[in-house]
Short mmCIF file of C-alpha atoms in Angstrom, two decimals:
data_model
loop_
_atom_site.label_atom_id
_atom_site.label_comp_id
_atom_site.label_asym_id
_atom_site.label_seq_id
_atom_site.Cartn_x
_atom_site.Cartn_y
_atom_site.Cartn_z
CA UNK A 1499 240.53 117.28 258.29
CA UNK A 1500 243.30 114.66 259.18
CA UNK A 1501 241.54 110.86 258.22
CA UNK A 1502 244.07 109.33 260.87
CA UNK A 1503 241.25 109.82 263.22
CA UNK A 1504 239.72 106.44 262.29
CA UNK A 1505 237.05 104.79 260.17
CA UNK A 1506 234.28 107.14 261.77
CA UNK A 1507 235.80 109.84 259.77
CA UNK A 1508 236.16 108.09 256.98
CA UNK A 1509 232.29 107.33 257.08
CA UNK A 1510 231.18 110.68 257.81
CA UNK A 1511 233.68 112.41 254.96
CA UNK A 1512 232.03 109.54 252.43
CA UNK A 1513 228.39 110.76 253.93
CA UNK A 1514 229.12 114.19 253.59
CA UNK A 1515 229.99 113.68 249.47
CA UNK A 1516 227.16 111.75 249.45
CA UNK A 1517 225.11 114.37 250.42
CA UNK A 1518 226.38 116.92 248.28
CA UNK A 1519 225.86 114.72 245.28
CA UNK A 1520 222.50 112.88 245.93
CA UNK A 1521 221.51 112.30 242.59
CA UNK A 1522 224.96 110.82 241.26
CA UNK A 1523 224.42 108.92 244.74
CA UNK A 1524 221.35 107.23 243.87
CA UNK A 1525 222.32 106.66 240.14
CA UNK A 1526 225.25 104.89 240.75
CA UNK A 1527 223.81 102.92 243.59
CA UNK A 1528 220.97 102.01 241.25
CA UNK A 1529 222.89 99.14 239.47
CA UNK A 1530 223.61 97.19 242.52
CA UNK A 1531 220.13 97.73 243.74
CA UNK A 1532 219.29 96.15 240.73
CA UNK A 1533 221.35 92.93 241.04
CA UNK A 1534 220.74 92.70 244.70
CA UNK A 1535 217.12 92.59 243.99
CA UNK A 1536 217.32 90.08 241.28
CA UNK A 1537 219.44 87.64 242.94
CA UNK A 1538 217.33 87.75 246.19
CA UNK A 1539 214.05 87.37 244.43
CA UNK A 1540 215.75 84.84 242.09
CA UNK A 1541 216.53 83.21 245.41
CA UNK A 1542 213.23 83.45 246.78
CA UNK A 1543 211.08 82.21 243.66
CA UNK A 1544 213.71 78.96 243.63
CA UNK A 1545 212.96 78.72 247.74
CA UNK A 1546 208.80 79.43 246.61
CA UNK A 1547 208.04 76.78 244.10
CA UNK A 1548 210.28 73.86 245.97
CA UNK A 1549 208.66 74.70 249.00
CA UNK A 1550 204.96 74.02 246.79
CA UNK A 1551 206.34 71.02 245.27
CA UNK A 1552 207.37 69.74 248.84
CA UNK A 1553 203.67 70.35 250.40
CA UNK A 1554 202.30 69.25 247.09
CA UNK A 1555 204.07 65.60 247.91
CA UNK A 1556 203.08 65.72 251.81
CA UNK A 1557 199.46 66.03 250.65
CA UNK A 1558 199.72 62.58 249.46
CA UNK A 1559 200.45 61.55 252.55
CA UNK A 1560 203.40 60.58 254.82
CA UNK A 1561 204.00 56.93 253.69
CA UNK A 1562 203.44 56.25 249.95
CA UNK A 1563 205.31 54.52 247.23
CA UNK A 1564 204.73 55.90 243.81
CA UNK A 1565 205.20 53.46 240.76
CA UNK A 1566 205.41 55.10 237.24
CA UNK A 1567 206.57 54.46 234.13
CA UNK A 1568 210.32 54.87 232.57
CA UNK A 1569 213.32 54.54 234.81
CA UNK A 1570 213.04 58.60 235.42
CA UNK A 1571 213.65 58.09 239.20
CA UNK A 1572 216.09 55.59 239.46
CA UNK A 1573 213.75 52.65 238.56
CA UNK A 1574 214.71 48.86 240.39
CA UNK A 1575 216.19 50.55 243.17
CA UNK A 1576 218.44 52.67 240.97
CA UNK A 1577 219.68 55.89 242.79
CA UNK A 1578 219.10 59.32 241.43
CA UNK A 1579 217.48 61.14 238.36
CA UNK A 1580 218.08 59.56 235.12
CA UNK A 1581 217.01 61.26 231.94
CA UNK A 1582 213.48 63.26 231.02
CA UNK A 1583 212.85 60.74 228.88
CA UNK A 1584 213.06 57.78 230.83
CA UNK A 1585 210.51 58.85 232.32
CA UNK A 1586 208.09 58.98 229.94
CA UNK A 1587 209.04 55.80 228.07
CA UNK A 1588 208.51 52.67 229.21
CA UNK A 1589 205.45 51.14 229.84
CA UNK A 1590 201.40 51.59 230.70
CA UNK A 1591 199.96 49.35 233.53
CA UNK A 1592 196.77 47.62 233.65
CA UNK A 1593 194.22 45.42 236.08
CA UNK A 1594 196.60 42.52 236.03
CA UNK A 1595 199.41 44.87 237.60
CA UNK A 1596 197.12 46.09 240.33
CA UNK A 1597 195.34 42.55 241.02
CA UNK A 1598 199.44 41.72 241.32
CA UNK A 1599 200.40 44.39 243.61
CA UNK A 1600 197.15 45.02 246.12
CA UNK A 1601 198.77 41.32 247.77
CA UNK A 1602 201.42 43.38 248.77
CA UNK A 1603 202.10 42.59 252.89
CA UNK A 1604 202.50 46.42 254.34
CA UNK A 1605 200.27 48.00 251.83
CA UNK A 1606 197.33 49.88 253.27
CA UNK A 1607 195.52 50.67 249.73
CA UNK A 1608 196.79 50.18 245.98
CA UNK A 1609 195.28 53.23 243.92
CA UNK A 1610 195.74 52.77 240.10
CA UNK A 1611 195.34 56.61 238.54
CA UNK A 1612 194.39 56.67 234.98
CA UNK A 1613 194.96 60.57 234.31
CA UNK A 1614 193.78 62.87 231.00
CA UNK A 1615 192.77 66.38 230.32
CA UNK A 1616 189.28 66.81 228.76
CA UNK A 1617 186.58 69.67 227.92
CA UNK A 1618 184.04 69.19 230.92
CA UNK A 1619 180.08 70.41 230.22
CA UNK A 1620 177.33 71.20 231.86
CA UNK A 1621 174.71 72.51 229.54
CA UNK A 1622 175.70 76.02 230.02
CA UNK A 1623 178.98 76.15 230.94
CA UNK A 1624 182.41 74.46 229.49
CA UNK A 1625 185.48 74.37 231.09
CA UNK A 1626 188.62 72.67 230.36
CA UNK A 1627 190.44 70.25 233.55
CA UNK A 1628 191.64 67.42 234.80
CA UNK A 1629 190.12 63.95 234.32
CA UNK A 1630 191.30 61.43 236.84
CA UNK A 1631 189.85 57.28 237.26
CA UNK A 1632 190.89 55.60 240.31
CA UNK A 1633 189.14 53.92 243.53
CA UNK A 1634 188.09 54.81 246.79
CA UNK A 1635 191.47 54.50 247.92
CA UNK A 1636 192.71 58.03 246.22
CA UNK A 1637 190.78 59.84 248.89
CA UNK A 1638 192.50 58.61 251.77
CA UNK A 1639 195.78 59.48 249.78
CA UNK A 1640 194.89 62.86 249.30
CA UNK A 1641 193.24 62.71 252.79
CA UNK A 1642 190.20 64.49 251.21
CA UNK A 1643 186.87 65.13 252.89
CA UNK A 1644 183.56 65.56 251.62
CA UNK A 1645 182.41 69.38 251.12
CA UNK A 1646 178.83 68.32 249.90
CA UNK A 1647 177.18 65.20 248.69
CA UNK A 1648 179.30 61.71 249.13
CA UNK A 1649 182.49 60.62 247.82
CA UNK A 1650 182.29 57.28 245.44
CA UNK A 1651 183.12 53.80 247.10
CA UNK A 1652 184.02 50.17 245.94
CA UNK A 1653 180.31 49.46 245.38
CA UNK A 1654 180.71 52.32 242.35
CA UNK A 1655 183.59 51.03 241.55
CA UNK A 1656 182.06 47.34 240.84
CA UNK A 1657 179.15 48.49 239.43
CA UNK A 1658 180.59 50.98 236.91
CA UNK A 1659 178.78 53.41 238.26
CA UNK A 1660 178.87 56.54 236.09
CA UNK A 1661 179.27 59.03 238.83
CA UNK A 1662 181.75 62.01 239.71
CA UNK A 1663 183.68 63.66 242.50
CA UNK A 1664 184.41 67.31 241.55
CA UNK A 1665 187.32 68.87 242.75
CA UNK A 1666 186.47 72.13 244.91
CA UNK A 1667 187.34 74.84 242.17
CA UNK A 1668 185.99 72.31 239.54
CA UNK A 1669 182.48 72.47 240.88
CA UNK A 1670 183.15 75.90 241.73
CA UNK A 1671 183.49 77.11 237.79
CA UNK A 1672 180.66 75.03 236.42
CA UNK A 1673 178.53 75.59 238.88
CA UNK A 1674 179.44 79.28 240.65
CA UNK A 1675 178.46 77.56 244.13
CA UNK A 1676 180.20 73.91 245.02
CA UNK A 1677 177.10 73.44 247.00
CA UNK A 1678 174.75 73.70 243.95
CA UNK A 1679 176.56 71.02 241.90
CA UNK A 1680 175.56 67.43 243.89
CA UNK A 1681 172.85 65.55 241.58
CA UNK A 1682 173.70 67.98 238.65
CA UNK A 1683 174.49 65.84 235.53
CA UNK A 1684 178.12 66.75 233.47
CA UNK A 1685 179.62 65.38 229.96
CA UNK A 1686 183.10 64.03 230.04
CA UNK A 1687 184.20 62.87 226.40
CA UNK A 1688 180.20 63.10 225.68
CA UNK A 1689 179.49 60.87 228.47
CA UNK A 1690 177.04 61.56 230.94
CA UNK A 1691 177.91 61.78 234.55
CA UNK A 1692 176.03 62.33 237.71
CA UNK A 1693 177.72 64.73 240.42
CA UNK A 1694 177.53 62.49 243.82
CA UNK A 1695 180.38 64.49 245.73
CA UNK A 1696 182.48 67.82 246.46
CA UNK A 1697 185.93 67.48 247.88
CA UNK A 1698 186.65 70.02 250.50
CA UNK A 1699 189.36 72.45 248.76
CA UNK A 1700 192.62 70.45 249.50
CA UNK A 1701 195.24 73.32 248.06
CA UNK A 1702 196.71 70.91 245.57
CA UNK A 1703 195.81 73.39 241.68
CA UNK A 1704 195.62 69.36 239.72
CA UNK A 1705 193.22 67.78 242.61
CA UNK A 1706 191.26 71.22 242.99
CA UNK A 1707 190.64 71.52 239.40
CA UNK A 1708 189.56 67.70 238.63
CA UNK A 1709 186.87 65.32 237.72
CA UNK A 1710 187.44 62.34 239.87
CA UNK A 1711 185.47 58.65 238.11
CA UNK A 1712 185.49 55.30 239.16
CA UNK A 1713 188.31 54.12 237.20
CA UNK A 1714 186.05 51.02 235.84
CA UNK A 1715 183.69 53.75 234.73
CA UNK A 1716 186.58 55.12 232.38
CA UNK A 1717 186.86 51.66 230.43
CA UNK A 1718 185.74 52.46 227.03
CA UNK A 1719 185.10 55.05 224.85
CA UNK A 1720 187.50 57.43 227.21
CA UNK A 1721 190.24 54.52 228.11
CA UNK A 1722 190.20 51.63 225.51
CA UNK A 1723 193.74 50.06 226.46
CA UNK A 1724 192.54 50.22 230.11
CA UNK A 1725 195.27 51.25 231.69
CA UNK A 1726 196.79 53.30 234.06
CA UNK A 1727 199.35 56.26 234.37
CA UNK A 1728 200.43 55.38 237.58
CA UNK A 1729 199.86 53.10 240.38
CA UNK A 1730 200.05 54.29 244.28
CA UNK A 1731 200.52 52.48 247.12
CA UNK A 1732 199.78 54.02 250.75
CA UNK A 1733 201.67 52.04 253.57
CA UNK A 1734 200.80 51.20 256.99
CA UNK A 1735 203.65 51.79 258.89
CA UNK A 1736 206.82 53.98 257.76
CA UNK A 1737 208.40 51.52 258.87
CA UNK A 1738 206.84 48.93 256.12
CA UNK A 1739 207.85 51.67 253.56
CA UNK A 1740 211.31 50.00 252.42
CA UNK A 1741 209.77 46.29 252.33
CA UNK A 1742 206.36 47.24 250.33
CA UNK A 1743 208.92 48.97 247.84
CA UNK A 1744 210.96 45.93 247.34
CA UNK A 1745 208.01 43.32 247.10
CA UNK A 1746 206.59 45.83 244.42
CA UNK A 1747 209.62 45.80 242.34
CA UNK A 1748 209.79 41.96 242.76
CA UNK A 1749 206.25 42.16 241.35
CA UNK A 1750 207.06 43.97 238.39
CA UNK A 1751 210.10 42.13 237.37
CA UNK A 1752 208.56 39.01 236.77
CA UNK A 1753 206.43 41.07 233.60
CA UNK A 1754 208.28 44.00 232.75
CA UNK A 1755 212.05 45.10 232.44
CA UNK A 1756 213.84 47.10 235.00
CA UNK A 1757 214.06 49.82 232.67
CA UNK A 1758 210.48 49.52 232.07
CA UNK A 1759 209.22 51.28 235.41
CA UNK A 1760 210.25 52.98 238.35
CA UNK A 1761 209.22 52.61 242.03
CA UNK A 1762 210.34 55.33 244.58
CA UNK A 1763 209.48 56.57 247.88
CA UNK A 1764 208.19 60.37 248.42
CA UNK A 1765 211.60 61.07 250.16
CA UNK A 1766 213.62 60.04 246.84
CA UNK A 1767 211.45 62.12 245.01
CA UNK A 1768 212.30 65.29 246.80
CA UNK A 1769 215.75 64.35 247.40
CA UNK A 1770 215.83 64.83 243.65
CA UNK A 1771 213.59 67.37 243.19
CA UNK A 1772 215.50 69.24 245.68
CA UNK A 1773 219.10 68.28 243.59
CA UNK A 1774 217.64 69.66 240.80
CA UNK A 1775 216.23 72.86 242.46
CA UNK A 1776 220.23 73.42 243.52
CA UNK A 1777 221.71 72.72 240.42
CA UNK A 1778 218.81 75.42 239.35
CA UNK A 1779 219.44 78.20 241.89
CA UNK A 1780 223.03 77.99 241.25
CA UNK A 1781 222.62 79.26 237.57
CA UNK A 1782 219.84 81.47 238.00
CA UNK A 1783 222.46 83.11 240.52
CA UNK A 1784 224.66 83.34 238.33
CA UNK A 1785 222.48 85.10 235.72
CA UNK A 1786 221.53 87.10 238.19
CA UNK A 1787 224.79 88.24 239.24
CA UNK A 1788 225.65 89.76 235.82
CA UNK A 1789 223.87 92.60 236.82
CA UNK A 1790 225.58 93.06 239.59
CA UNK A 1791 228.99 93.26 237.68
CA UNK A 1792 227.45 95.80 235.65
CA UNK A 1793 226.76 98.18 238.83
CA UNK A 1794 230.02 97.36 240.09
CA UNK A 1795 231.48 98.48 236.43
CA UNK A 1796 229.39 101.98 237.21
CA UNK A 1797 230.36 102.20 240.79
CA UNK A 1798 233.96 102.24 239.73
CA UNK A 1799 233.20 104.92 236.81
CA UNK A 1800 231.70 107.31 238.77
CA UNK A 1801 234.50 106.91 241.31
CA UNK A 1802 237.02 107.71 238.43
CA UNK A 1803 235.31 110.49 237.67
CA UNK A 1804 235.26 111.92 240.92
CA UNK A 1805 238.94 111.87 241.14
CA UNK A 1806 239.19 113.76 238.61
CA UNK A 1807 236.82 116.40 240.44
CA UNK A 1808 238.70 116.52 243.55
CA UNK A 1809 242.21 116.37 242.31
CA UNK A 1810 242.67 119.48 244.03
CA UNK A 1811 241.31 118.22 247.17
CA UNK A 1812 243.69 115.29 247.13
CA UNK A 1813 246.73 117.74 246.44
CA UNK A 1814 245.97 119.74 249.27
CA UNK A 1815 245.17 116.89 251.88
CA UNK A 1816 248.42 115.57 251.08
CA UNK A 1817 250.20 118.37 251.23
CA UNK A 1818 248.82 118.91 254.90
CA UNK A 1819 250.09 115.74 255.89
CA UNK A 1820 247.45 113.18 254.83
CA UNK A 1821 249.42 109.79 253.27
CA UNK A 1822 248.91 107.70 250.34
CA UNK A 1823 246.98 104.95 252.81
CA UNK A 1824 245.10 107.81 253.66
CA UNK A 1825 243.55 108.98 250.36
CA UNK A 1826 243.56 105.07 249.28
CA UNK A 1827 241.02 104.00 252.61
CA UNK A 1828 238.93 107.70 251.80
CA UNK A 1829 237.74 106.78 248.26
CA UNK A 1830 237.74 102.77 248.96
CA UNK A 1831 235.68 103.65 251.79
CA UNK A 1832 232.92 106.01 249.76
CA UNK A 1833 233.37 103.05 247.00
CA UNK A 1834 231.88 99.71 249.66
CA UNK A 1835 229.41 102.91 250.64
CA UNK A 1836 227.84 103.33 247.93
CA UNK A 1837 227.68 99.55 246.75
CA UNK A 1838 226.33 98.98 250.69
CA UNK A 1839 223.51 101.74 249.95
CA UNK A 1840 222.92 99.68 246.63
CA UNK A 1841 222.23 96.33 248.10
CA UNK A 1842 220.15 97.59 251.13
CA UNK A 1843 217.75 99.31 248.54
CA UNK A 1844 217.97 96.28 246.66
CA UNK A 1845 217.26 94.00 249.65
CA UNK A 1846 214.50 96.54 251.07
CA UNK A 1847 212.88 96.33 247.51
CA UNK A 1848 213.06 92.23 247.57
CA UNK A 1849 211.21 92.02 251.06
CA UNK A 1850 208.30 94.28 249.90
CA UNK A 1851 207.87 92.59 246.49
CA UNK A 1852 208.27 88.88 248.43
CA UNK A 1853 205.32 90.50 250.99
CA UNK A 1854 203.06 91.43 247.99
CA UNK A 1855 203.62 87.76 246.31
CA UNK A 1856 203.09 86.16 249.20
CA UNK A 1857 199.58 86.30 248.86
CA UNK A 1858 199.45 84.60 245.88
CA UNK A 1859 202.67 82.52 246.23
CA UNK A 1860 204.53 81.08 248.92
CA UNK A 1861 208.18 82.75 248.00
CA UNK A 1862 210.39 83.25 251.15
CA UNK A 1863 213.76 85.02 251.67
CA UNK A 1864 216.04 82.96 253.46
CA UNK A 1865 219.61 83.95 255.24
CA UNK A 1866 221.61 83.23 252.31
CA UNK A 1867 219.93 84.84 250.35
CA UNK A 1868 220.59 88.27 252.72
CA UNK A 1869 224.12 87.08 253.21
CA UNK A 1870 224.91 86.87 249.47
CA UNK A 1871 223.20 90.09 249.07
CA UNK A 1872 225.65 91.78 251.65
CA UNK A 1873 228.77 89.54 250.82
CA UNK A 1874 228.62 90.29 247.16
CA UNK A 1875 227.66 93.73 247.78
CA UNK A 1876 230.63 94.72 249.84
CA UNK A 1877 233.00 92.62 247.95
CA UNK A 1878 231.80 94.39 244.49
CA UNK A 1879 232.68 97.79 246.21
CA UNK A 1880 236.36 97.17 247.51
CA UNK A 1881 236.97 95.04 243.87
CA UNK A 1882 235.53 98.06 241.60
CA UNK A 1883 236.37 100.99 244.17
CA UNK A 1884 240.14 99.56 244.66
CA UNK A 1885 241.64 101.00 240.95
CA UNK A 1886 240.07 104.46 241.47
CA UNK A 1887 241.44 105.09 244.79
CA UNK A 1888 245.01 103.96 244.14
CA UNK A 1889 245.43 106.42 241.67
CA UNK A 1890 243.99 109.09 243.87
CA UNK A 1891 246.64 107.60 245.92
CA UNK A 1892 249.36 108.09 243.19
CA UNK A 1893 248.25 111.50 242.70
CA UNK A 1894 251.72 113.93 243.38
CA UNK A 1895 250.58 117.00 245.28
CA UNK A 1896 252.34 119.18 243.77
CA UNK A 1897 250.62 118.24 240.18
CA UNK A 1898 247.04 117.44 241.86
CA UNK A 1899 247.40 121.33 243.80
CA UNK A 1900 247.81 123.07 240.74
CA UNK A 1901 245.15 120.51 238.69
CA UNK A 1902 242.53 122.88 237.11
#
């Protein structure tokens, strides 16, 4: 068989040994399936959970301006992501703050969110969630809707009123049916509460799985300093976005240090989230690609060895006229084979796991993530397969003919 006849020969002689050998075939494919399915699904869980943190922040709606405390996100106008523990140092904020910031020009609603987890009880059941005080205000932020019953209002906030708004999954545990829970009484710190409202399930796991109060109601017993985690403010306009941030931070200043807090749109916030998510992906790549070395390390074993089998083979080829460049393109061509085969499992494998998670997740395969599969694929194949086939290629007929 002369292999002048072009790179369909070449395919069909690699095939052929395939074929012969389909066990060895699969085995040494097996390594680079491997690291072509870890790097994809590495890829794909990165994509996954920014793509939940990004809807988790578009549930609070389109124009908001978050204030926390510590300078974590660039606090005073400051740029990008400072240090973990910036952000939470600095300060708590109280009534004064949001009596401050609700004249705010542009601002729509100021909603001050005192935040805890607790042990929530019903008589019969306990379960363990999230504990949130705030005003009216939070449910147009989370643009919630009532599922049963009636969301709380500023008259309950005013008068102290010890009610609560379950989250959907919330009334769901303690009370098997959401509907069954409106009027039912729960304890909160060993505080009695009366159930006025269910929020229709919003798809946020925090809001889903909380017991919303009037955050006047939590003064006391449950929060003595009375103050607050955070304070939102929802904007009228986009447009206003920029000048209700500024007026905020001019607020601020005149009681607290610049270090103190931190004031940042939604779109900073996932500009960073999504720097960090990089910086992530990058090593878990990385990691990921060891793997992939490893297969290429077998690859390029098994293609030694089968030198060595078909030393003969090589004589004779050669001496019927087949060249050096000949042998060289015949085993570099069964080498990026075989490593091919390997990431095509691996990247069949990926898709069907990503379908499976799906349901429960939302993970996605993106194009890089299929190019990198095939780029490092075929470029593990000609790096590992290149050493085996040039000494085929040095093989002297004469010697490799009478090779036993």
């Amino acid at each position: 068989m002369k292999l002048k006849n072009g790179t369909y020969h070449l395919i069909i002689s690699a095939l052929a040994d395939f074929k012969r050998n389909k066990v060895r075939t699969f085995l040494t494919s097996l390594g680079i399936m491997i690291g072509v399915l870890s790097v994809v699904m590495l890829i794909a869980l990165g994509l996954g959970l920014k793509n939940y943190i990004k809807e988790s922040f578009e549930n609070l709606g389109a124009n908001m301006v978050m204030i926390m405390p510590g300078s974590g996100f660039g606090g005073g106008g400051g740029g990008g992501f400072s240090s973990p523990a910036g952000m939470v140092g600095g300060i708590k904020f109280d009534e004064r703050d949001l009596n401050s910031l609700e004249r705010i020009s542009g601002a729509e609603y100021v909603v001050p969110v005192y935040f805890k987890s607790a042990l929530i009880e019903t008589g019969s059941e306990e379960e363990y969630g999230y504990v949130m005080g705030v005003n009216e205000g939070f449910f147009k932020t989370m643009a919630a809707e009532v599922h049963e019953g009636r969301l709380f209002d500023q008259s309950d906030i005013q008068g102290r009123t010890k009610v609560a708004v379950l989250g959907y999954e919330m009334a769901k545990d303690l009370f098997e049916k959401p509907d069954m829970a409106v009027g039912k009484t729960i304890r909160v710190d060993d505080i009695r509460f009366r159930v006025s409202g269910v929020m229709e399930k919003i798809g946020d796991p925090e809001t889903d799985g909380s017991v919303v109060l009037p955050y006047t109601t939590t003064f006391g017993t449950m929060n003595p300093d009375k103050t607050f985690w955070s304070i939102y403010l929802g904007v009228l306009s986009k447009d206003d976005v920029a000048s209700v941030k500024e007026q905020a931070e001019q607020i601020l200043l005149r009681r607290y240090k610049e270090s103190d807090f931190s004031v940042v749109e939604q779109e900073e916030i996932l500009s960073t989230v999504n720097q960090i998510f990089g910086v992530v992906n990058a090593i878990l790549v990385a990691i990921g690609s060891i793997s992939l070395i490893v297969g290429g390390i077998g690859i390029m074993n098994i293609m030694y060895a089968s030198v060595t089998e078909r030393t003969k083979e090589v004589g004779i080829r050669r001496a019927i006229g087949a060249t050096r460049q000949d042998i060289l393109m015949q085993f570099l061509t069964e080498s990026v084979m075989l490593s091919l085969f390997g990431g095509l499992l691996g990247l069949l494998l990926a898709v069907i796991l990503v379908m499976i998670i799906r349901i429960f997740f939302p993970v996605a395969i993106n194009f890089l993530a299929v190019a990198i599969s095939f780029g490092v694929s075929t470029a593990i194949g000609v790096f590992f397969g290149v050493f085996p086939a040039r000494r085929a290629a040095s093989l002297p007929p004469i010697e490799a003919i009478r090779y036993e």
